[in-house]
């Protein structure tokens, strides 16, 4: 064939020697593998992180470790078995120390009946309201999402909108977007202007363009003024 150079006999012999060496190595490795007890290959390595590393920290009062230990007992991971009582004990200790993720789980435990607790909707909502008032900017958004879910018997879109608004005024963009969805109503210009300003606060350019497409120049100017007012912390 054009361009094909037949390898020399010496090269062929060198290739054969290398191939023989590789085959010999594979045979030895295969023999060694067969000699190893099967249990070495089938038994999963133990993971005792929760019991050996996290629990000592939790016992010394580390609120993050207490929360992680509660989750480990809840799901039966990290070298511990599922234990609803232990999970609840450590979760409560972390929540009592005002660790927000634990406080969220505690409120949900009452709201949904989790961690082996009896569902208590009134208590769950009360815990969530306290957390939304006192917690981080993310807490009111999380609470609003639970109130905004129509499949929940305690759904309350009006209260959800109020918590979205509160979080948006603290700088939460997603909350601003959700609040805009709640107040947007087809038809009335005032509703469209207000919703458009909140969409702008939430950086939802698609919705801003959608609403401004049907506005006059004067109305778009009002949107810009209202958005600037909101960004300054106005109500």
PDB file of C-alpha atoms in Angstrom:
ATOM      1  CA  UNK A   1       0.000   0.000   0.000  1.00  0.00           C
ATOM      2  CA  UNK A   2       1.291   3.507  -0.762  1.00  0.00           C
ATOM      3  CA  UNK A   3       2.886   5.193   2.242  1.00  0.00           C
ATOM      4  CA  UNK A   4       3.005   1.982   4.325  1.00  0.00           C
ATOM      5  CA  UNK A   5       6.418   0.868   5.559  1.00  0.00           C
ATOM      6  CA  UNK A   6       6.720  -2.751   6.707  1.00  0.00           C
ATOM      7  CA  UNK A   7       8.275  -2.893  10.216  1.00  0.00           C
ATOM      8  CA  UNK A   8      11.592  -4.625  10.494  1.00  0.00           C
ATOM      9  CA  UNK A   9      11.928  -8.109  11.983  1.00  0.00           C
ATOM     10  CA  UNK A  10      13.706  -6.599  15.004  1.00  0.00           C
ATOM     11  CA  UNK A  11      10.757  -4.232  15.648  1.00  0.00           C
ATOM     12  CA  UNK A  12       8.260  -7.082  15.395  1.00  0.00           C
ATOM     13  CA  UNK A  13      10.247  -9.118  17.910  1.00  0.00           C
ATOM     14  CA  UNK A  14      10.361  -6.145  20.301  1.00  0.00           C
ATOM     15  CA  UNK A  15       6.565  -5.780  20.102  1.00  0.00           C
ATOM     16  CA  UNK A  16       6.074  -9.484  20.780  1.00  0.00           C
ATOM     17  CA  UNK A  17       8.322  -9.317  23.845  1.00  0.00           C
ATOM     18  CA  UNK A  18       6.413  -6.347  25.260  1.00  0.00           C
ATOM     19  CA  UNK A  19       3.068  -8.065  24.619  1.00  0.00           C
ATOM     20  CA  UNK A  20       4.294 -11.197  26.363  1.00  0.00           C
ATOM     21  CA  UNK A  21       5.437  -9.138  29.363  1.00  0.00           C
ATOM     22  CA  UNK A  22       2.030  -7.423  29.675  1.00  0.00           C
ATOM     23  CA  UNK A  23       0.164 -10.731  29.430  1.00  0.00           C
ATOM     24  CA  UNK A  24       2.393 -12.203  32.155  1.00  0.00           C
ATOM     25  CA  UNK A  25       1.687  -9.215  34.435  1.00  0.00           C
ATOM     26  CA  UNK A  26      -2.071  -9.508  33.871  1.00  0.00           C
ATOM     27  CA  UNK A  27      -1.915 -13.230  34.727  1.00  0.00           C
ATOM     28  CA  UNK A  28      -0.092 -12.526  38.004  1.00  0.00           C
ATOM     29  CA  UNK A  29      -2.542  -9.762  38.977  1.00  0.00           C
ATOM     30  CA  UNK A  30      -5.501 -11.999  38.164  1.00  0.00           C
ATOM     31  CA  UNK A  31      -4.096 -14.787  40.321  1.00  0.00           C
ATOM     32  CA  UNK A  32      -3.573 -12.386  43.237  1.00  0.00           C
ATOM     33  CA  UNK A  33      -7.141 -11.071  42.943  1.00  0.00           C
ATOM     34  CA  UNK A  34      -8.565 -14.588  43.032  1.00  0.00           C
ATOM     35  CA  UNK A  35      -6.589 -15.324  46.191  1.00  0.00           C
ATOM     36  CA  UNK A  36      -8.139 -12.395  48.092  1.00  0.00           C
ATOM     37  CA  UNK A  37     -11.185 -13.365  50.212  1.00  0.00           C
ATOM     38  CA  UNK A  38     -14.477 -12.349  48.637  1.00  0.00           C
ATOM     39  CA  UNK A  39     -15.546 -10.446  51.780  1.00  0.00           C
ATOM     40  CA  UNK A  40     -12.899  -7.785  51.131  1.00  0.00           C
ATOM     41  CA  UNK A  41     -14.677  -6.853  47.923  1.00  0.00           C
ATOM     42  CA  UNK A  42     -18.265  -7.047  49.127  1.00  0.00           C
ATOM     43  CA  UNK A  43     -18.224  -5.399  52.576  1.00  0.00           C
ATOM     44  CA  UNK A  44     -18.716  -1.638  52.353  1.00  0.00           C
ATOM     45  CA  UNK A  45     -16.308   0.537  54.357  1.00  0.00           C
ATOM     46  CA  UNK A  46     -17.815   1.777  57.588  1.00  0.00           C
ATOM     47  CA  UNK A  47     -18.533   5.496  57.950  1.00  0.00           C
ATOM     48  CA  UNK A  48     -18.466   6.525  61.584  1.00  0.00           C
ATOM     49  CA  UNK A  49     -18.231  10.264  61.074  1.00  0.00           C
ATOM     50  CA  UNK A  50     -21.384  11.046  63.068  1.00  0.00           C
ATOM     51  CA  UNK A  51     -20.490   8.824  66.009  1.00  0.00           C
ATOM     52  CA  UNK A  52     -16.747   9.490  66.159  1.00  0.00           C
ATOM     53  CA  UNK A  53     -16.391  13.079  64.966  1.00  0.00           C
ATOM     54  CA  UNK A  54     -19.689  14.943  65.128  1.00  0.00           C
ATOM     55  CA  UNK A  55     -21.146  13.606  68.376  1.00  0.00           C
ATOM     56  CA  UNK A  56     -18.192  14.678  70.583  1.00  0.00           C
ATOM     57  CA  UNK A  57     -18.516  18.218  69.206  1.00  0.00           C
ATOM     58  CA  UNK A  58     -22.287  18.171  69.726  1.00  0.00           C
ATOM     59  CA  UNK A  59     -21.857  17.068  73.320  1.00  0.00           C
ATOM     60  CA  UNK A  60     -19.528  20.028  73.887  1.00  0.00           C
ATOM     61  CA  UNK A  61     -22.243  22.418  72.709  1.00  0.00           C
ATOM     62  CA  UNK A  62     -21.373  23.000  69.055  1.00  0.00           C
ATOM     63  CA  UNK A  63     -24.759  23.986  67.575  1.00  0.00           C
ATOM     64  CA  UNK A  64     -23.766  23.092  63.991  1.00  0.00           C
ATOM     65  CA  UNK A  65     -22.601  19.651  65.121  1.00  0.00           C
ATOM     66  CA  UNK A  66     -25.849  19.194  67.076  1.00  0.00           C
ATOM     67  CA  UNK A  67     -27.834  19.940  63.931  1.00  0.00           C
ATOM     68  CA  UNK A  68     -25.714  17.604  61.790  1.00  0.00           C
ATOM     69  CA  UNK A  69     -26.031  14.855  64.383  1.00  0.00           C
ATOM     70  CA  UNK A  70     -29.809  15.288  64.392  1.00  0.00           C
ATOM     71  CA  UNK A  71     -29.841  14.844  60.610  1.00  0.00           C
ATOM     72  CA  UNK A  72     -27.598  11.769  60.883  1.00  0.00           C
ATOM     73  CA  UNK A  73     -29.978  10.112  63.360  1.00  0.00           C
ATOM     74  CA  UNK A  74     -32.932  11.140  61.235  1.00  0.00           C
ATOM     75  CA  UNK A  75     -31.614   9.394  58.119  1.00  0.00           C
ATOM     76  CA  UNK A  76     -29.479   6.678  59.727  1.00  0.00           C
ATOM     77  CA  UNK A  77     -26.180   7.781  58.209  1.00  0.00           C
ATOM     78  CA  UNK A  78     -22.646   8.446  59.393  1.00  0.00           C
ATOM     79  CA  UNK A  79     -22.369   5.294  61.457  1.00  0.00           C
ATOM     80  CA  UNK A  80     -25.574   5.712  63.487  1.00  0.00           C
ATOM     81  CA  UNK A  81     -28.943   4.016  63.126  1.00  0.00           C
ATOM     82  CA  UNK A  82     -32.218   5.823  62.564  1.00  0.00           C
ATOM     83  CA  UNK A  83     -33.469   7.076  65.902  1.00  0.00           C
ATOM     84  CA  UNK A  84     -36.320   9.605  65.973  1.00  0.00           C
ATOM     85  CA  UNK A  85     -35.887  10.322  69.687  1.00  0.00           C
ATOM     86  CA  UNK A  86     -32.153  11.027  69.399  1.00  0.00           C
ATOM     87  CA  UNK A  87     -32.738  13.085  66.269  1.00  0.00           C
ATOM     88  CA  UNK A  88     -35.329  15.220  68.015  1.00  0.00           C
ATOM     89  CA  UNK A  89     -33.180  15.680  71.126  1.00  0.00           C
ATOM     90  CA  UNK A  90     -30.211  17.030  69.196  1.00  0.00           C
ATOM     91  CA  UNK A  91     -32.374  19.132  66.898  1.00  0.00           C
ATOM     92  CA  UNK A  92     -34.099  20.777  69.873  1.00  0.00           C
ATOM     93  CA  UNK A  93     -30.748  21.558  71.515  1.00  0.00           C
ATOM     94  CA  UNK A  94     -29.477  23.213  68.362  1.00  0.00           C
ATOM     95  CA  UNK A  95     -32.710  25.162  67.867  1.00  0.00           C
ATOM     96  CA  UNK A  96     -32.697  26.311  71.492  1.00  0.00           C
ATOM     97  CA  UNK A  97     -29.283  27.836  70.770  1.00  0.00           C
ATOM     98  CA  UNK A  98     -30.912  29.786  67.878  1.00  0.00           C
ATOM     99  CA  UNK A  99     -29.181  27.954  65.025  1.00  0.00           C
ATOM    100  CA  UNK A 100     -31.469  28.877  62.145  1.00  0.00           C
ATOM    101  CA  UNK A 101     -31.393  25.620  60.102  1.00  0.00           C
ATOM    102  CA  UNK A 102     -32.401  23.744  63.259  1.00  0.00           C
ATOM    103  CA  UNK A 103     -35.130  26.284  64.017  1.00  0.00           C
ATOM    104  CA  UNK A 104     -36.490  25.808  60.492  1.00  0.00           C
ATOM    105  CA  UNK A 105     -36.590  22.030  60.936  1.00  0.00           C
ATOM    106  CA  UNK A 106     -38.257  22.465  64.322  1.00  0.00           C
ATOM    107  CA  UNK A 107     -40.999  24.650  62.854  1.00  0.00           C
ATOM    108  CA  UNK A 108     -41.501  22.216  59.978  1.00  0.00           C
ATOM    109  CA  UNK A 109     -41.617  19.305  62.424  1.00  0.00           C
ATOM    110  CA  UNK A 110     -44.721  20.822  63.994  1.00  0.00           C
ATOM    111  CA  UNK A 111     -46.180  22.003  60.691  1.00  0.00           C
ATOM    112  CA  UNK A 112     -45.793  18.693  58.852  1.00  0.00           C
ATOM    113  CA  UNK A 113     -45.523  16.216  61.753  1.00  0.00           C
ATOM    114  CA  UNK A 114     -41.887  15.236  61.186  1.00  0.00           C
ATOM    115  CA  UNK A 115     -39.128  13.867  63.463  1.00  0.00           C
ATOM    116  CA  UNK A 116     -41.659  11.575  65.097  1.00  0.00           C
ATOM    117  CA  UNK A 117     -43.708  14.545  66.328  1.00  0.00           C
ATOM    118  CA  UNK A 118     -47.467  14.895  66.213  1.00  0.00           C
ATOM    119  CA  UNK A 119     -48.549  17.445  63.633  1.00  0.00           C
ATOM    120  CA  UNK A 120     -49.534  20.741  65.267  1.00  0.00           C
ATOM    121  CA  UNK A 121     -50.298  23.258  62.544  1.00  0.00           C
ATOM    122  CA  UNK A 122     -51.022  26.173  64.891  1.00  0.00           C
ATOM    123  CA  UNK A 123     -47.719  25.704  66.727  1.00  0.00           C
ATOM    124  CA  UNK A 124     -45.828  25.253  63.477  1.00  0.00           C
ATOM    125  CA  UNK A 125     -47.198  28.485  62.041  1.00  0.00           C
ATOM    126  CA  UNK A 126     -46.428  30.331  65.280  1.00  0.00           C
ATOM    127  CA  UNK A 127     -42.837  29.058  65.246  1.00  0.00           C
ATOM    128  CA  UNK A 128     -42.459  30.072  61.622  1.00  0.00           C
ATOM    129  CA  UNK A 129     -43.833  33.579  62.260  1.00  0.00           C
ATOM    130  CA  UNK A 130     -41.373  34.102  65.105  1.00  0.00           C
ATOM    131  CA  UNK A 131     -38.531  32.866  62.927  1.00  0.00           C
ATOM    132  CA  UNK A 132     -39.571  35.036  59.982  1.00  0.00           C
ATOM    133  CA  UNK A 133     -39.663  38.117  62.219  1.00  0.00           C
ATOM    134  CA  UNK A 134     -36.372  37.462  63.988  1.00  0.00           C
ATOM    135  CA  UNK A 135     -34.322  35.310  61.606  1.00  0.00           C
ATOM    136  CA  UNK A 136     -32.262  36.041  58.535  1.00  0.00           C
ATOM    137  CA  UNK A 137     -33.606  37.566  55.354  1.00  0.00           C
ATOM    138  CA  UNK A 138     -34.074  34.035  54.001  1.00  0.00           C
ATOM    139  CA  UNK A 139     -36.469  32.928  56.772  1.00  0.00           C
ATOM    140  CA  UNK A 140     -39.512  34.985  55.664  1.00  0.00           C
ATOM    141  CA  UNK A 141     -39.050  33.731  52.097  1.00  0.00           C
ATOM    142  CA  UNK A 142     -39.050  30.113  53.239  1.00  0.00           C
ATOM    143  CA  UNK A 143     -42.157  30.733  55.336  1.00  0.00           C
ATOM    144  CA  UNK A 144     -43.884  32.505  52.461  1.00  0.00           C
ATOM    145  CA  UNK A 145     -43.221  29.525  50.187  1.00  0.00           C
ATOM    146  CA  UNK A 146     -44.969  27.218  52.664  1.00  0.00           C
ATOM    147  CA  UNK A 147     -47.932  29.594  52.844  1.00  0.00           C
ATOM    148  CA  UNK A 148     -47.953  29.927  49.065  1.00  0.00           C
ATOM    149  CA  UNK A 149     -48.299  26.200  48.393  1.00  0.00           C
ATOM    150  CA  UNK A 150     -51.948  25.530  47.544  1.00  0.00           C
ATOM    151  CA  UNK A 151     -51.729  21.855  48.503  1.00  0.00           C
ATOM    152  CA  UNK A 152     -51.163  22.786  52.163  1.00  0.00           C
ATOM    153  CA  UNK A 153     -54.326  23.118  54.227  1.00  0.00           C
ATOM    154  CA  UNK A 154     -52.890  26.229  55.902  1.00  0.00           C
ATOM    155  CA  UNK A 155     -52.121  27.979  52.579  1.00  0.00           C
ATOM    156  CA  UNK A 156     -52.610  31.738  52.815  1.00  0.00           C
ATOM    157  CA  UNK A 157     -51.569  33.642  49.652  1.00  0.00           C
ATOM    158  CA  UNK A 158     -52.231  37.042  51.256  1.00  0.00           C
ATOM    159  CA  UNK A 159     -49.916  36.352  54.195  1.00  0.00           C
ATOM    160  CA  UNK A 160     -47.371  34.804  51.819  1.00  0.00           C
ATOM    161  CA  UNK A 161     -47.342  38.022  49.802  1.00  0.00           C
ATOM    162  CA  UNK A 162     -46.722  40.087  52.944  1.00  0.00           C
ATOM    163  CA  UNK A 163     -43.675  37.971  53.871  1.00  0.00           C
ATOM    164  CA  UNK A 164     -42.344  38.114  50.310  1.00  0.00           C
ATOM    165  CA  UNK A 165     -42.648  41.882  50.480  1.00  0.00           C
ATOM    166  CA  UNK A 166     -40.865  42.078  53.830  1.00  0.00           C
ATOM    167  CA  UNK A 167     -37.968  39.981  52.540  1.00  0.00           C
ATOM    168  CA  UNK A 168     -37.802  41.956  49.292  1.00  0.00           C
ATOM    169  CA  UNK A 169     -37.407  45.196  51.225  1.00  0.00           C
ATOM    170  CA  UNK A 170     -34.465  43.569  53.006  1.00  0.00           C
ATOM    171  CA  UNK A 171     -32.831  42.972  49.636  1.00  0.00           C
ATOM    172  CA  UNK A 172     -34.000  39.472  48.675  1.00  0.00           C
ATOM    173  CA  UNK A 173     -34.407  39.485  44.878  1.00  0.00           C
ATOM    174  CA  UNK A 174     -36.406  36.281  44.560  1.00  0.00           C
ATOM    175  CA  UNK A 175     -38.848  37.617  47.170  1.00  0.00           C
ATOM    176  CA  UNK A 176     -39.314  40.775  45.094  1.00  0.00           C
ATOM    177  CA  UNK A 177     -40.085  38.657  42.043  1.00  0.00           C
ATOM    178  CA  UNK A 178     -42.615  36.535  43.953  1.00  0.00           C
ATOM    179  CA  UNK A 179     -44.284  39.607  45.439  1.00  0.00           C
ATOM    180  CA  UNK A 180     -44.619  41.090  41.955  1.00  0.00           C
ATOM    181  CA  UNK A 181     -46.385  37.923  40.830  1.00  0.00           C
ATOM    182  CA  UNK A 182     -48.861  38.299  43.683  1.00  0.00           C
ATOM    183  CA  UNK A 183     -49.765  41.915  42.979  1.00  0.00           C
ATOM    184  CA  UNK A 184     -49.773  41.807  39.191  1.00  0.00           C
ATOM    185  CA  UNK A 185     -53.328  42.047  37.919  1.00  0.00           C
ATOM    186  CA  UNK A 186     -54.380  42.280  34.278  1.00  0.00           C
ATOM    187  CA  UNK A 187     -55.998  45.533  33.282  1.00  0.00           C
ATOM    188  CA  UNK A 188     -55.477  48.256  35.898  1.00  0.00           C
ATOM    189  CA  UNK A 189     -52.530  50.472  34.981  1.00  0.00           C
ATOM    190  CA  UNK A 190     -51.627  51.117  38.617  1.00  0.00           C
ATOM    191  CA  UNK A 191     -51.277  47.402  39.306  1.00  0.00           C
ATOM    192  CA  UNK A 192     -49.088  46.965  36.237  1.00  0.00           C
ATOM    193  CA  UNK A 193     -46.850  49.880  37.189  1.00  0.00           C
ATOM    194  CA  UNK A 194     -46.380  48.649  40.755  1.00  0.00           C
ATOM    195  CA  UNK A 195     -45.751  45.055  39.693  1.00  0.00           C
ATOM    196  CA  UNK A 196     -43.282  46.199  37.039  1.00  0.00           C
ATOM    197  CA  UNK A 197     -41.290  48.133  39.657  1.00  0.00           C
ATOM    198  CA  UNK A 198     -41.110  45.074  41.906  1.00  0.00           C
ATOM    199  CA  UNK A 199     -40.096  42.871  38.973  1.00  0.00           C
ATOM    200  CA  UNK A 200     -37.310  45.353  38.357  1.00  0.00           C
ATOM    201  CA  UNK A 201     -36.266  45.099  41.995  1.00  0.00           C
ATOM    202  CA  UNK A 202     -36.130  41.334  41.506  1.00  0.00           C
ATOM    203  CA  UNK A 203     -34.018  41.762  38.348  1.00  0.00           C
ATOM    204  CA  UNK A 204     -36.606  39.997  36.207  1.00  0.00           C
ATOM    205  CA  UNK A 205     -35.931  41.846  32.965  1.00  0.00           C
ATOM    206  CA  UNK A 206     -38.215  39.525  30.993  1.00  0.00           C
ATOM    207  CA  UNK A 207     -41.250  40.507  33.060  1.00  0.00           C
ATOM    208  CA  UNK A 208     -40.282  44.190  33.060  1.00  0.00           C
ATOM    209  CA  UNK A 209     -40.124  44.189  29.254  1.00  0.00           C
ATOM    210  CA  UNK A 210     -43.374  42.223  29.045  1.00  0.00           C
ATOM    211  CA  UNK A 211     -45.299  44.783  31.105  1.00  0.00           C
ATOM    212  CA  UNK A 212     -43.621  47.870  29.689  1.00  0.00           C
ATOM    213  CA  UNK A 213     -44.498  46.771  26.162  1.00  0.00           C
ATOM    214  CA  UNK A 214     -48.053  47.941  26.780  1.00  0.00           C
ATOM    215  CA  UNK A 215     -47.166  51.143  28.674  1.00  0.00           C
ATOM    216  CA  UNK A 216     -46.862  54.727  27.608  1.00  0.00           C
ATOM    217  CA  UNK A 217     -43.614  56.654  28.023  1.00  0.00           C
ATOM    218  CA  UNK A 218     -45.094  58.396  31.067  1.00  0.00           C
ATOM    219  CA  UNK A 219     -46.019  55.098  32.689  1.00  0.00           C
ATOM    220  CA  UNK A 220     -42.543  53.690  32.079  1.00  0.00           C
ATOM    221  CA  UNK A 221     -41.103  56.772  33.755  1.00  0.00           C
ATOM    222  CA  UNK A 222     -43.337  56.137  36.776  1.00  0.00           C
ATOM    223  CA  UNK A 223     -42.042  52.560  36.915  1.00  0.00           C
ATOM    224  CA  UNK A 224     -38.458  53.846  36.982  1.00  0.00           C
ATOM    225  CA  UNK A 225     -39.244  56.319  39.796  1.00  0.00           C
ATOM    226  CA  UNK A 226     -41.056  53.672  41.836  1.00  0.00           C
ATOM    227  CA  UNK A 227     -38.232  51.163  41.432  1.00  0.00           C
ATOM    228  CA  UNK A 228     -35.700  53.781  42.544  1.00  0.00           C
ATOM    229  CA  UNK A 229     -37.866  54.499  45.576  1.00  0.00           C
ATOM    230  CA  UNK A 230     -37.974  50.801  46.467  1.00  0.00           C
ATOM    231  CA  UNK A 231     -34.219  50.437  46.058  1.00  0.00           C
ATOM    232  CA  UNK A 232     -33.774  53.279  48.563  1.00  0.00           C
ATOM    233  CA  UNK A 233     -35.890  51.289  51.030  1.00  0.00           C
ATOM    234  CA  UNK A 234     -39.168  53.043  50.423  1.00  0.00           C
ATOM    235  CA  UNK A 235     -42.473  51.324  51.068  1.00  0.00           C
TER     236      UNK A 235
END
